[in-house]
XYZ file of C-alpha atoms in Angstrom:
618
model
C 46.583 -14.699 78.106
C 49.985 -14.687 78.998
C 52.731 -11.911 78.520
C 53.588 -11.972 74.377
C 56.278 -9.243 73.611
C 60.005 -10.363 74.411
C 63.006 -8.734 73.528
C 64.809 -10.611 70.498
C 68.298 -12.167 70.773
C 71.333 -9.596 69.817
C 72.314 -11.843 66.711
C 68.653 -11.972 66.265
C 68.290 -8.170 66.212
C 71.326 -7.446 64.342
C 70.427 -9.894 61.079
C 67.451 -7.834 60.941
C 68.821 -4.668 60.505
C 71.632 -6.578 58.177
C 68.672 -6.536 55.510
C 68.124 -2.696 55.782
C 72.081 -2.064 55.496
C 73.566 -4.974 53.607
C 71.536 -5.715 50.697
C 74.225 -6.982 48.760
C 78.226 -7.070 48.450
C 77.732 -3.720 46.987
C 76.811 -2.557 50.303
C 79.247 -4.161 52.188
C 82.130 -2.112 50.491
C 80.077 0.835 50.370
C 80.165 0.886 54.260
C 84.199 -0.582 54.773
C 85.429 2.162 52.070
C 83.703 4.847 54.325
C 84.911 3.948 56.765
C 88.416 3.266 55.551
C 87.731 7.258 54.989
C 86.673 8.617 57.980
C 89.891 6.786 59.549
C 92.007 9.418 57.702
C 93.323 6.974 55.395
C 95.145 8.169 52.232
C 95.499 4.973 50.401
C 92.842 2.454 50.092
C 92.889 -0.940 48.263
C 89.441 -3.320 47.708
C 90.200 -7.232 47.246
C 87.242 -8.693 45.708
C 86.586 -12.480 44.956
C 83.763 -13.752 43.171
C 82.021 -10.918 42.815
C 82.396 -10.254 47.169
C 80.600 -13.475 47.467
C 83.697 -15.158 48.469
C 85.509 -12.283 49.976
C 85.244 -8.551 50.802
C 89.033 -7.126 51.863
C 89.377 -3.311 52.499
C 92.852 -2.288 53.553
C 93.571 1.306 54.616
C 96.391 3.514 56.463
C 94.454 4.845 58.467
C 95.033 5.915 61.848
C 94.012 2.418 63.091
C 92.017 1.199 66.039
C 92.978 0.075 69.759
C 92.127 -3.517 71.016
C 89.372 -1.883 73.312
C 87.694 0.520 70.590
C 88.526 -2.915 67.415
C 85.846 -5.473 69.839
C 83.420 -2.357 70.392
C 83.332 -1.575 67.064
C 81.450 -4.709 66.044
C 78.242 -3.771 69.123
C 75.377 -2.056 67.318
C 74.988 1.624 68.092
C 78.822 1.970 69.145
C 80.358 4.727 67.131
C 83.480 7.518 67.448
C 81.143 9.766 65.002
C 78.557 11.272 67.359
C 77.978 11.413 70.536
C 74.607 13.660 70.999
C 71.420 14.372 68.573
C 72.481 17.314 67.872
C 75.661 16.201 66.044
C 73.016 14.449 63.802
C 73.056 18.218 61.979
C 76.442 18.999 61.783
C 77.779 15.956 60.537
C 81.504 15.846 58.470
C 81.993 11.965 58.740
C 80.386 9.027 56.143
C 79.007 7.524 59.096
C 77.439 8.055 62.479
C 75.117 5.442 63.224
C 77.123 2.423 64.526
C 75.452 -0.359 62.555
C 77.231 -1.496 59.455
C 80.405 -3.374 61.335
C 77.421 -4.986 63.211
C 75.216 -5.972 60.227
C 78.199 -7.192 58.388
C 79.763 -9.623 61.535
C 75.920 -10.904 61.818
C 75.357 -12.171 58.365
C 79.515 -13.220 57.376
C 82.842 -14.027 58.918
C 84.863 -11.116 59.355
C 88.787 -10.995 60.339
C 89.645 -7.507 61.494
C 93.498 -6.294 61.755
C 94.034 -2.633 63.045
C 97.230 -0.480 64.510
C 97.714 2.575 66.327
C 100.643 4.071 65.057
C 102.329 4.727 68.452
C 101.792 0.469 69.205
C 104.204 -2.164 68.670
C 101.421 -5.101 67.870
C 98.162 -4.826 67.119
C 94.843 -6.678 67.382
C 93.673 -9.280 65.236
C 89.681 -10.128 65.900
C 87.509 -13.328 64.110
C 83.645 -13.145 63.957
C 81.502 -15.181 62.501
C 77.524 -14.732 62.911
C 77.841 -12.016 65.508
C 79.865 -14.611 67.482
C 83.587 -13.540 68.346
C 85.283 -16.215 68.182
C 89.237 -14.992 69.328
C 91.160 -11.179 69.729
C 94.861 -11.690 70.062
C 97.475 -9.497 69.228
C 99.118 -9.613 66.095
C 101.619 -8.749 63.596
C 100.267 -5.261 61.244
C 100.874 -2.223 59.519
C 99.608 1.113 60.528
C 95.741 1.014 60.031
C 93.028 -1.638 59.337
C 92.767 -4.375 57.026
C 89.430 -5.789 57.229
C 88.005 -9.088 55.336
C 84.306 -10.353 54.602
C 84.294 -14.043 53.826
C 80.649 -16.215 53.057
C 78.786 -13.171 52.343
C 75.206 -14.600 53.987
C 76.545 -17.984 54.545
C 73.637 -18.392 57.716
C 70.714 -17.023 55.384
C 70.942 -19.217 52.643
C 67.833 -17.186 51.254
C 69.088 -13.647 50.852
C 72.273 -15.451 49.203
C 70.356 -17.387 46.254
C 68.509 -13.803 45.553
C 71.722 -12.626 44.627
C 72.600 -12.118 40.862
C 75.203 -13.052 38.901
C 78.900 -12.526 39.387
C 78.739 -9.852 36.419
C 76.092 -8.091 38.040
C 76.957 -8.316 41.547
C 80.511 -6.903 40.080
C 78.743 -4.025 38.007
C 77.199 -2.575 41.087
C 80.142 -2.598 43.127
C 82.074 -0.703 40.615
C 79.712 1.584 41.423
C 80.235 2.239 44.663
C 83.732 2.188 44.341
C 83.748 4.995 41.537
C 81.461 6.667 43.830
C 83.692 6.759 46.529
C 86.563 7.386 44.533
C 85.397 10.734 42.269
C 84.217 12.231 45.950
C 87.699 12.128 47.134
C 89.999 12.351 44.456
C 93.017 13.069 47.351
C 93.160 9.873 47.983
C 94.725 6.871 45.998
C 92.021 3.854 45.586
C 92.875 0.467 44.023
C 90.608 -2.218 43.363
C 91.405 -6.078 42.453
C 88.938 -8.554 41.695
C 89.894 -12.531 40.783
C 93.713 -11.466 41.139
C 93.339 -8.324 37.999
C 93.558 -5.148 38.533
C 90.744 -3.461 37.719
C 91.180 0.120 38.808
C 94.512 2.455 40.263
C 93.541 5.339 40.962
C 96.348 7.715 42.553
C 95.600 11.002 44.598
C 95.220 13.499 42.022
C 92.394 16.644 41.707
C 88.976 15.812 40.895
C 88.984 16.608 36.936
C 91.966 13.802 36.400
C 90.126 11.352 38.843
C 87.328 11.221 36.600
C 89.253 10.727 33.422
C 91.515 8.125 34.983
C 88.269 6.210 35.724
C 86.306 7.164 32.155
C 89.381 7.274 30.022
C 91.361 9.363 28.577
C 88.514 10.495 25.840
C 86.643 11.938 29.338
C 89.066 14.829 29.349
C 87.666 16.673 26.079
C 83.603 16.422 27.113
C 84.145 17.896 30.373
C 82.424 21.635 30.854
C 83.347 23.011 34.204
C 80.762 24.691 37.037
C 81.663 26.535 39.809
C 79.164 29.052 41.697
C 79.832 30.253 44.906
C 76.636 31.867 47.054
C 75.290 32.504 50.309
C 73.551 28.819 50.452
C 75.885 26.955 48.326
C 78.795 26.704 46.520
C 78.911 24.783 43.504
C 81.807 22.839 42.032
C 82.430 19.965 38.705
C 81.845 19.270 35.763
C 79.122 19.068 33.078
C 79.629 16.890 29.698
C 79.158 18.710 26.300
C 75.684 17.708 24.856
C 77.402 16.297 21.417
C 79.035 13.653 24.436
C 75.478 12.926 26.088
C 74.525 9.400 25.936
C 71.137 7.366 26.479
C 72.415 5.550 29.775
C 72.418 7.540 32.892
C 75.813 5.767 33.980
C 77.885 9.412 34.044
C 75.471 10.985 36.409
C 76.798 11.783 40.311
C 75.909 14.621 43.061
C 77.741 14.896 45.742
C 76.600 16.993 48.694
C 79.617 17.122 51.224
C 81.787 15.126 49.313
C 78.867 11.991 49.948
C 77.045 10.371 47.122
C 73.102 11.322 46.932
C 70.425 10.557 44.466
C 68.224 13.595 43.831
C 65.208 13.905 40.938
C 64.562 17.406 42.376
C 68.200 18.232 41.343
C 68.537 16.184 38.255
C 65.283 18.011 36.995
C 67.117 20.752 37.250
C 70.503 19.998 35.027
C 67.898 18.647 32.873
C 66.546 21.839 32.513
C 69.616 24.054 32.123
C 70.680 21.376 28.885
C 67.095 22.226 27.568
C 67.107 22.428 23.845
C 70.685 21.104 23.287
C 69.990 17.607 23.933
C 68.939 14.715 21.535
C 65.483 13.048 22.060
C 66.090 10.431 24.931
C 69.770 11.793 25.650
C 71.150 12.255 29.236
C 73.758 14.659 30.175
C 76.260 13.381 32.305
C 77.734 16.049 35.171
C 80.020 15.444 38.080
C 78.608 18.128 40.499
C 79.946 18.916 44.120
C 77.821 20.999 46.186
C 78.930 22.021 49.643
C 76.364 23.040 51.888
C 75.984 24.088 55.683
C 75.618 20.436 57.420
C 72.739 22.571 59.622
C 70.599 22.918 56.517
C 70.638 19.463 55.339
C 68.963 16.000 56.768
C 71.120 12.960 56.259
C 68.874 10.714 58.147
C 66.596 10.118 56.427
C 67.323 6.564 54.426
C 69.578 3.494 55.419
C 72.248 3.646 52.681
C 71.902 7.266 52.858
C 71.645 8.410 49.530
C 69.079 10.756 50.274
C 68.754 14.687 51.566
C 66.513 16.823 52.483
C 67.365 20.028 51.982
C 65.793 23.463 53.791
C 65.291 25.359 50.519
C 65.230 23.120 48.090
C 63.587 25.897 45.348
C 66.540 28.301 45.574
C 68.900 25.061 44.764
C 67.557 24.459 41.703
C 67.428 27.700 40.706
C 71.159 27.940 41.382
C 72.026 24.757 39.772
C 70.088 25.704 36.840
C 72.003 28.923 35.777
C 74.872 28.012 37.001
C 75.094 25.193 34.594
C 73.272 27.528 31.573
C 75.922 30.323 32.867
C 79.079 27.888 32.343
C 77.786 26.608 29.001
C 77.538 29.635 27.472
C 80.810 30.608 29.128
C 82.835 28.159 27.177
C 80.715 28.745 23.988
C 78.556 25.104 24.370
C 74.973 26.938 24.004
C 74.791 30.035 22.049
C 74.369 33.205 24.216
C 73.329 36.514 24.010
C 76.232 39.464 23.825
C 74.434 43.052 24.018
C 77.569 44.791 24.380
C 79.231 42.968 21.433
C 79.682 44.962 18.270
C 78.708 42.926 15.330
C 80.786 45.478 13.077
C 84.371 43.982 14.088
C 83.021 40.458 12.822
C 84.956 38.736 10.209
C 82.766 38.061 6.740
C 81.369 35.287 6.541
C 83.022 34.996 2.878
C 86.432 35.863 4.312
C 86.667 33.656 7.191
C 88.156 30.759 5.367
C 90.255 33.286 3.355
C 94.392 33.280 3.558
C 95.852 36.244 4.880
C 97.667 37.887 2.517
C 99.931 41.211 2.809
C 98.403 43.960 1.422
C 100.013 45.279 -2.521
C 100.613 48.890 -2.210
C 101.306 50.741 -5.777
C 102.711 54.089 -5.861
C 102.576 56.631 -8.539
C 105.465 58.171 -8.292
C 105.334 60.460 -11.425
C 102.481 62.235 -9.263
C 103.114 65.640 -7.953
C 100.511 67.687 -6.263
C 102.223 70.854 -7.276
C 101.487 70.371 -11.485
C 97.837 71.526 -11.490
C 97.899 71.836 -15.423
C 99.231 67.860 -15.345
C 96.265 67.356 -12.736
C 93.785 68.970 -15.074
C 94.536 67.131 -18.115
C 94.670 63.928 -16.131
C 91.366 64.294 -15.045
C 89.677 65.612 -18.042
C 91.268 62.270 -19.456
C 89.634 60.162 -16.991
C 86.503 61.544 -17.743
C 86.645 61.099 -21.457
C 87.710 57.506 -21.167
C 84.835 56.793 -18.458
C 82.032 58.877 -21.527
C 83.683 56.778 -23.866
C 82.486 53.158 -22.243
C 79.339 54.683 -21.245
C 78.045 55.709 -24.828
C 79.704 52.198 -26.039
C 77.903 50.163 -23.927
C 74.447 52.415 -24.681
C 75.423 52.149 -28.425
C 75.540 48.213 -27.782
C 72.244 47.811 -26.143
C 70.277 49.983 -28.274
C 71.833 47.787 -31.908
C 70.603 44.357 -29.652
C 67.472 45.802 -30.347
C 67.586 45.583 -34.117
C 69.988 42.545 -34.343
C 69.438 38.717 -33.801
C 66.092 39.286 -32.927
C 65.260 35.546 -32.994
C 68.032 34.601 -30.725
C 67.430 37.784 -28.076
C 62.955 37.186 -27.807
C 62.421 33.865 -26.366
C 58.896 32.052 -28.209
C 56.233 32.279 -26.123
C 53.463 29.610 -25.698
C 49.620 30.865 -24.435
C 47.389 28.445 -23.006
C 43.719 28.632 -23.074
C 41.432 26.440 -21.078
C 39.496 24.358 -22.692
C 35.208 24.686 -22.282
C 34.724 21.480 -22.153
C 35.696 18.859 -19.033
C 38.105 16.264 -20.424
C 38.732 14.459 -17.187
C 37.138 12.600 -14.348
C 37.276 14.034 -10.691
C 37.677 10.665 -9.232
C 39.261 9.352 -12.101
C 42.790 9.066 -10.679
C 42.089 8.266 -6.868
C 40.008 5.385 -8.018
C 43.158 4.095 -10.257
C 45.555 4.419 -6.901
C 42.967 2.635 -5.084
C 42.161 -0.312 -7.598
C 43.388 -4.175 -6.954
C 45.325 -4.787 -3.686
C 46.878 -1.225 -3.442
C 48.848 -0.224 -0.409
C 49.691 3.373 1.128
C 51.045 5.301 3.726
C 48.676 7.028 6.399
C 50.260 10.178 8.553
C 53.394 8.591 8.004
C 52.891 6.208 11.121
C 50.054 3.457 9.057
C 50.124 1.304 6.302
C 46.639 0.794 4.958
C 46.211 -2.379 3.359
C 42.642 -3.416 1.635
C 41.751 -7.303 2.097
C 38.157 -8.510 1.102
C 36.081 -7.894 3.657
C 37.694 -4.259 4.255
C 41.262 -3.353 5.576
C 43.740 -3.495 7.538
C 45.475 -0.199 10.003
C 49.480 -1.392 10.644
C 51.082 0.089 12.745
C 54.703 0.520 10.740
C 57.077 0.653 13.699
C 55.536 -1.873 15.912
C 55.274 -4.405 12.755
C 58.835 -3.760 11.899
C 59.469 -4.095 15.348
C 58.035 -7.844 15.496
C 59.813 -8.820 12.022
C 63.018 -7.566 13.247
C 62.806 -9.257 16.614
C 62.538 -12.926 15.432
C 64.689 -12.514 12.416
C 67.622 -11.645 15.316
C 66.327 -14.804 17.803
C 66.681 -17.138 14.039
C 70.333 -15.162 13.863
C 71.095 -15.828 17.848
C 69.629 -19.411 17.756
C 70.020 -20.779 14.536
C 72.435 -19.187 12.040
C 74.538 -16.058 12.115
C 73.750 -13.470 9.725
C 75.927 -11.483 7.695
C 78.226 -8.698 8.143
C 79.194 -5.907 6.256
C 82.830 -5.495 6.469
C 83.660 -1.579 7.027
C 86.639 0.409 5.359
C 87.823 1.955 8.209
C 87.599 0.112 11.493
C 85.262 2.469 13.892
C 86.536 3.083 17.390
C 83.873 3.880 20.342
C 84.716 5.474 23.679
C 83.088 3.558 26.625
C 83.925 3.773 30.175
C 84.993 0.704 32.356
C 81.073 -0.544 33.239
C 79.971 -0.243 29.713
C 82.714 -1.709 27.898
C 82.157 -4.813 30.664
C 78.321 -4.970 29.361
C 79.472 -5.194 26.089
C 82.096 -7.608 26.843
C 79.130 -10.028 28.153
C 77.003 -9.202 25.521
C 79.582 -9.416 22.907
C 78.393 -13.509 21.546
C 75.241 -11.939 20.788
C 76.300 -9.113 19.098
C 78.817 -11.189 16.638
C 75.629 -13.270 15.704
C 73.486 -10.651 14.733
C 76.467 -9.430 12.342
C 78.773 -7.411 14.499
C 82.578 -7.875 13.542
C 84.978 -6.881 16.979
C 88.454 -6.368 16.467
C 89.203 -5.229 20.132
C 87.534 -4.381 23.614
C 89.665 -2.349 25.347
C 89.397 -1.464 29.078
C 88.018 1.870 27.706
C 87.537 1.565 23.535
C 85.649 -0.865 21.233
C 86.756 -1.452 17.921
C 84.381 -2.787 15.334
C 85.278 -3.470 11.957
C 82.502 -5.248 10.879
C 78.119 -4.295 11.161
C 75.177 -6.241 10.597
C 73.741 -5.824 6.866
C 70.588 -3.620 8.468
C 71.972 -0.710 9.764
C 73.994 2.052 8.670
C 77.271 2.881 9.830
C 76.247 5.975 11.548
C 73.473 4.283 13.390
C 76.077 2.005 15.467
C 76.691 4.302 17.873
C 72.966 4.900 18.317
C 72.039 1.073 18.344
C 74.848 0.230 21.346
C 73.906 3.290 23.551
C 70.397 2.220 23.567
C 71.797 -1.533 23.973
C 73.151 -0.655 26.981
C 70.526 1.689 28.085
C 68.230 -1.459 28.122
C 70.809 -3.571 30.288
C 72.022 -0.835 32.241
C 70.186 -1.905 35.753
C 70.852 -5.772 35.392
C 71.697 -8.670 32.495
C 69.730 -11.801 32.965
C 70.957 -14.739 34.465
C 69.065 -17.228 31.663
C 70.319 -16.959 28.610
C 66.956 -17.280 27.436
C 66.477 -14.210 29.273
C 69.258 -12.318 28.243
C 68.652 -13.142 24.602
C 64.888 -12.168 24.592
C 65.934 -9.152 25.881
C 68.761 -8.394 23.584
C 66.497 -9.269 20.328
C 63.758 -6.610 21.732
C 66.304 -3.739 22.459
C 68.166 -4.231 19.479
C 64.846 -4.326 16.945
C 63.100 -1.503 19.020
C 66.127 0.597 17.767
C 66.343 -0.864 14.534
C 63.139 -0.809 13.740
C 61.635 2.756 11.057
C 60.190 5.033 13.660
C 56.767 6.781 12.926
C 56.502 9.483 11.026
C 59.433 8.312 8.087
C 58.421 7.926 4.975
C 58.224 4.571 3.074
C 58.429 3.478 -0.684
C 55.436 1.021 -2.353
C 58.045 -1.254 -2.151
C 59.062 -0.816 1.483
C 55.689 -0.939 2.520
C 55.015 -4.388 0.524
C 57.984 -5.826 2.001
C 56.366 -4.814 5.940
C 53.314 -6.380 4.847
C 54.733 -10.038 3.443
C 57.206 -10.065 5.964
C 54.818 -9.561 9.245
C 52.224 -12.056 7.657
C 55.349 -14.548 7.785
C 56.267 -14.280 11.348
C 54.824 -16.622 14.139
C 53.073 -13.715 15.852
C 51.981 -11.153 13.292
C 48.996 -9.480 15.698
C 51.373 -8.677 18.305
C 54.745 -6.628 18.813
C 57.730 -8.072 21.241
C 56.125 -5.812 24.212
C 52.652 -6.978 23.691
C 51.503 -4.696 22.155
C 48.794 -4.455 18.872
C 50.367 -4.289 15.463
C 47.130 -3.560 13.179
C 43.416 -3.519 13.512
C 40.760 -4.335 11.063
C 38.162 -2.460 9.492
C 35.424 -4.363 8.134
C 33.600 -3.109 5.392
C 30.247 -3.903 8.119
C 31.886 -1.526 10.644
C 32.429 1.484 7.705
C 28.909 0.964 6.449
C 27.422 1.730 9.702
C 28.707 5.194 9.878
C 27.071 6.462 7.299
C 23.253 5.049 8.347
């Protein structure tokens, strides 16, 4: 056989590692923004149309690029960042391996503008498919404006597996918040379709992340800080009565970059133990500076993972350090040995007015008169014999007057010899006919001919509720409830665009908006089934369910809707239901189209046949 192994093409090579770096548009502005960053820039705008399918524009003021270091920025491996192995471990920049402007150019066409500030022109370079096709000099500003057009216009394939323009958009909000909460000096804008989306000037880090949140942000935010030998920790920490089920206020940042960490989310986890709802997520904005020797960057393409060199001590720091600054600001209740409880107000004054004290004065009194003192005291004591003996006098008459009123009749019982009633008298009346009752307060046990039926009350409610919302969705809207007071809800910029997109749905299953504000919802109107209270509930677990991706098919996106919104709507186990509740379960399961199963395929009742109990007792 003849010689196999060749060495690919460059444009060849560089598509390939295109799908470890570029995944989607996402990705591309992850990379541009960085490097917008480590170019010293202190004002960065993103142009996005179509989601970045269209176009990708980054524009920075950086200190720019020559014409010689612009053309070798776009060869794989060429990078300012490093220039030895060992820099791999003492790394301050975003990047350092020299791939992403090579990735990009290989799978779009890219127009690149940079300036020096001490030139008079600067260099304008075209790619497209790792192909330059012209550098000329050109007209600029001071740093680089960079644009992605055709986002995988040459692999048709990895184009069509991208999602929707919503989604696509939803995860590059991401990165962009991302980027902008780890450098809060700097002033980010972002503009997709021609509206502004996001302005974001330099500020400090606590007003970055309420100008991104909203204004509401400012009130839930707990702060950290811990300084050590290994670490030093800086943020913020939401108040549990804030926490919410999605998982869409949660960042680390380990040198001012981005990670993803379990290890380290176990750990805030941990510290909120106790203080959380069932299912609720605390958000934090943590900042942990570390020596660069003591942490691994390389270890992932996008680079959202570490490996730390003592990971244990971390999250024992993280932990008290967050348990230390709630009970700081009085979040979690604490223990105060040195406090003394004496000084602490009554509980039965501490709504009381203060008042100024009445001081009387006898002024008649004179310390001198001792035969004036005498008689005043022998007076006293006459007066306080004299209410003694009356009040004696009165109790011992109550004795010998209204004695019908003052003994209450009394009424002996005596049990009777003989055995009136039946043992299993009574539980054979319950049980008579086609009776119905609650088991552990999960079951409904119905009888039926040949024996009984075991129901499952959640998962049956589950399935009713589910195709009595597609009917709503499909068919015919049901009705709202209009409320008294319109009820406002604080959501941050990717939420409130979830429930923008979901919003159709929602007004057919009953919901009434009167606004959607860039970072409040106002509802004045709720479907007949739930409680007022329970909204807030019902939409963070709404969003919980869609928080990775919405469907494309609307076939999709309504199946999925109908199951999140009866799995919350649905009576959990363990609540406690009338006769007449548990009737209405019953009739209303036996009506739907698929009674034996719930929406997640799962079993809604077994049967016990009469066959089955007798052999038990053989």
């Amino acid at each position: 056989m003849g010689d196999i192994i060749q060495l690919l093409p460059d444009h060849v090579a560089n598509q390939i590692a295109a799908g470890e770096v570029v995944q989607r548009p996402a990705s591309v502005v992850k990379e541009l923004l960085e490097n917008a960053i480590d170019a010293g820039a202190t004002q960065i705008s993103l142009v996005l149309k179509d989601a970045g399918k269209t176009l990708i524009q980054v524009s920075d003021n950086g200190k720019g690029m020559s014409a010689t270091d612009a053309r070798l920025s776009f060869e794989r491996h060429a990078t300012s960042k490093i220039k030895r192995a060992e820099d791999l471990f003492q790394l301050t920049t975003k990047g350092f391996r020299g791939e992403a402007l090579a990735s990009i150019a290989a799978i779009a066409q890219v127009e690149l503008k940079s300036k020096q500030e001490q030139d008079e022109l600067g260099t304008c370079i075209k790619i497209k498919g790792s192909e330059v096709e012209s550098q000329e000099p050109c007209v600029t500003q001071k740093g680089t404006v960079i644009g992605v057009k055709n986002l995988f216009f040459n692999i048709p394939a990895r184009r069509n597996f991208l999602k929707s323009n919503q989604v696509e958009t939803r995860h590059v909000i991401d990165e962009f918040q991302r980027v902008a909460i780890a450098h809060a000096q700097i002033g980010f804008s972002l503009h997709h379709n021609g509206n502004e989306l996001f302005n974001l000037p330099a500020t400090n880090a606590r007003q970055r992340i309420v100008h991104i949140f909203g204004s509401k942000t400012n009130e839930k935010l707990v702060p950290v800080s811990e300084e050590t030998e290994l670490i030093n920790i800086e943020g913020f920490v939401g108040k549990p009565a804030y926490a919410k089920r999605t998982r869409s206020e949660q960042f680390f940042f380990v040198n001012n970059r981005f990670i993803k960490s379990p290890y380290l989310h176990h750990a805030v986890n941990a510290a909120f133990e106790g203080l959380l709802p069932d299912k609720a997520q605390p958000s934090y904005f943590l900042f942990l500076s570390i020596d660069p020797k003591r942490i691994d960057i390389n270890i992932h393409p996008t680079k959202t993972e570490i490996k730390f060199d003592d990971e244990h001590a971390l999250y024992a720091i993280l932990r008290s350090a967050i348990k230390h600054s709630l009970g700081q600001f009085n979040v979690a209740p604490i223990l105060d040995f040195e406090r003394d409880s004496s000084l602490d107000t009554p509980y039965d004054l501490s709504k009381k007015e203060v008042q100024v004290p009445q001081i009387e004065v006898d002024r008649n009194f004179n310390p001198f008169d001792t035969e004036k003192q005498a008689a005043s005291q022998s007076a006293a004591k006459a007066m306080a014999f004299n209410r003694h003996t009356a009040k004696k006098n009165v109790a011992w008459e109550a004795l010998y007057t209204q004695i019908d009123e003052q003994l209450p009749e009394t009424k002996i019982e005596v049990e009777s010899e003989e055995v009136t009633g039946n043992l299993f008298g009574q539980q054979q009346q319950d049980l008579s006919g086609d009776s119905v009752f609650q088991l552990q307060k999960k079951y409904i046990v119905c009888p039926y001919k040949n024996g009984m039926l075991l129901i499952d009350q959640n998962r049956a409610h589950t399935r009713i509720l589910y195709e009595e919302l597609l009917r709503n969705i499909t068919v015919k809207a049901a009705v709202s409830q209009q409320l008294l007071f319109p009820l406002s809800l604080q959501y941050n910029a990717i939420e409130v665009d979830m429930l923008s997109n979901l919003r159709e749905h929602l007004e057919q299953i009953g919901f009434i908006f009167d606004s959607i504000d860039t970072s409040e919802v106002s509802i004045s109107g709720i479907p007949t089934l739930i409680n007022e209270s329970e909204v807030s509930i019902l939409l963070d677990q709404l969003l919980a369910d869609f928080e990775h991706e919405i469907p494309d098919s609307g076939f999709l996106q309504t199946d999925v809707f109908a199951k999140s919104m009866a799995r919350s709507m649905a009576v959990k186990n363990g609540s406690v239901l009338a006769k007449e509740e548990q009737l209405a379960i019953i009739n209303s399961l036996f009506a739907c189209k698929e009674p034996q199963i719930c929406p997640n395929n799962k079993k809604v009742f077994v049967r016990l046949e009469v066959e089955d109990l007798e052999k038990n007792f053989r």
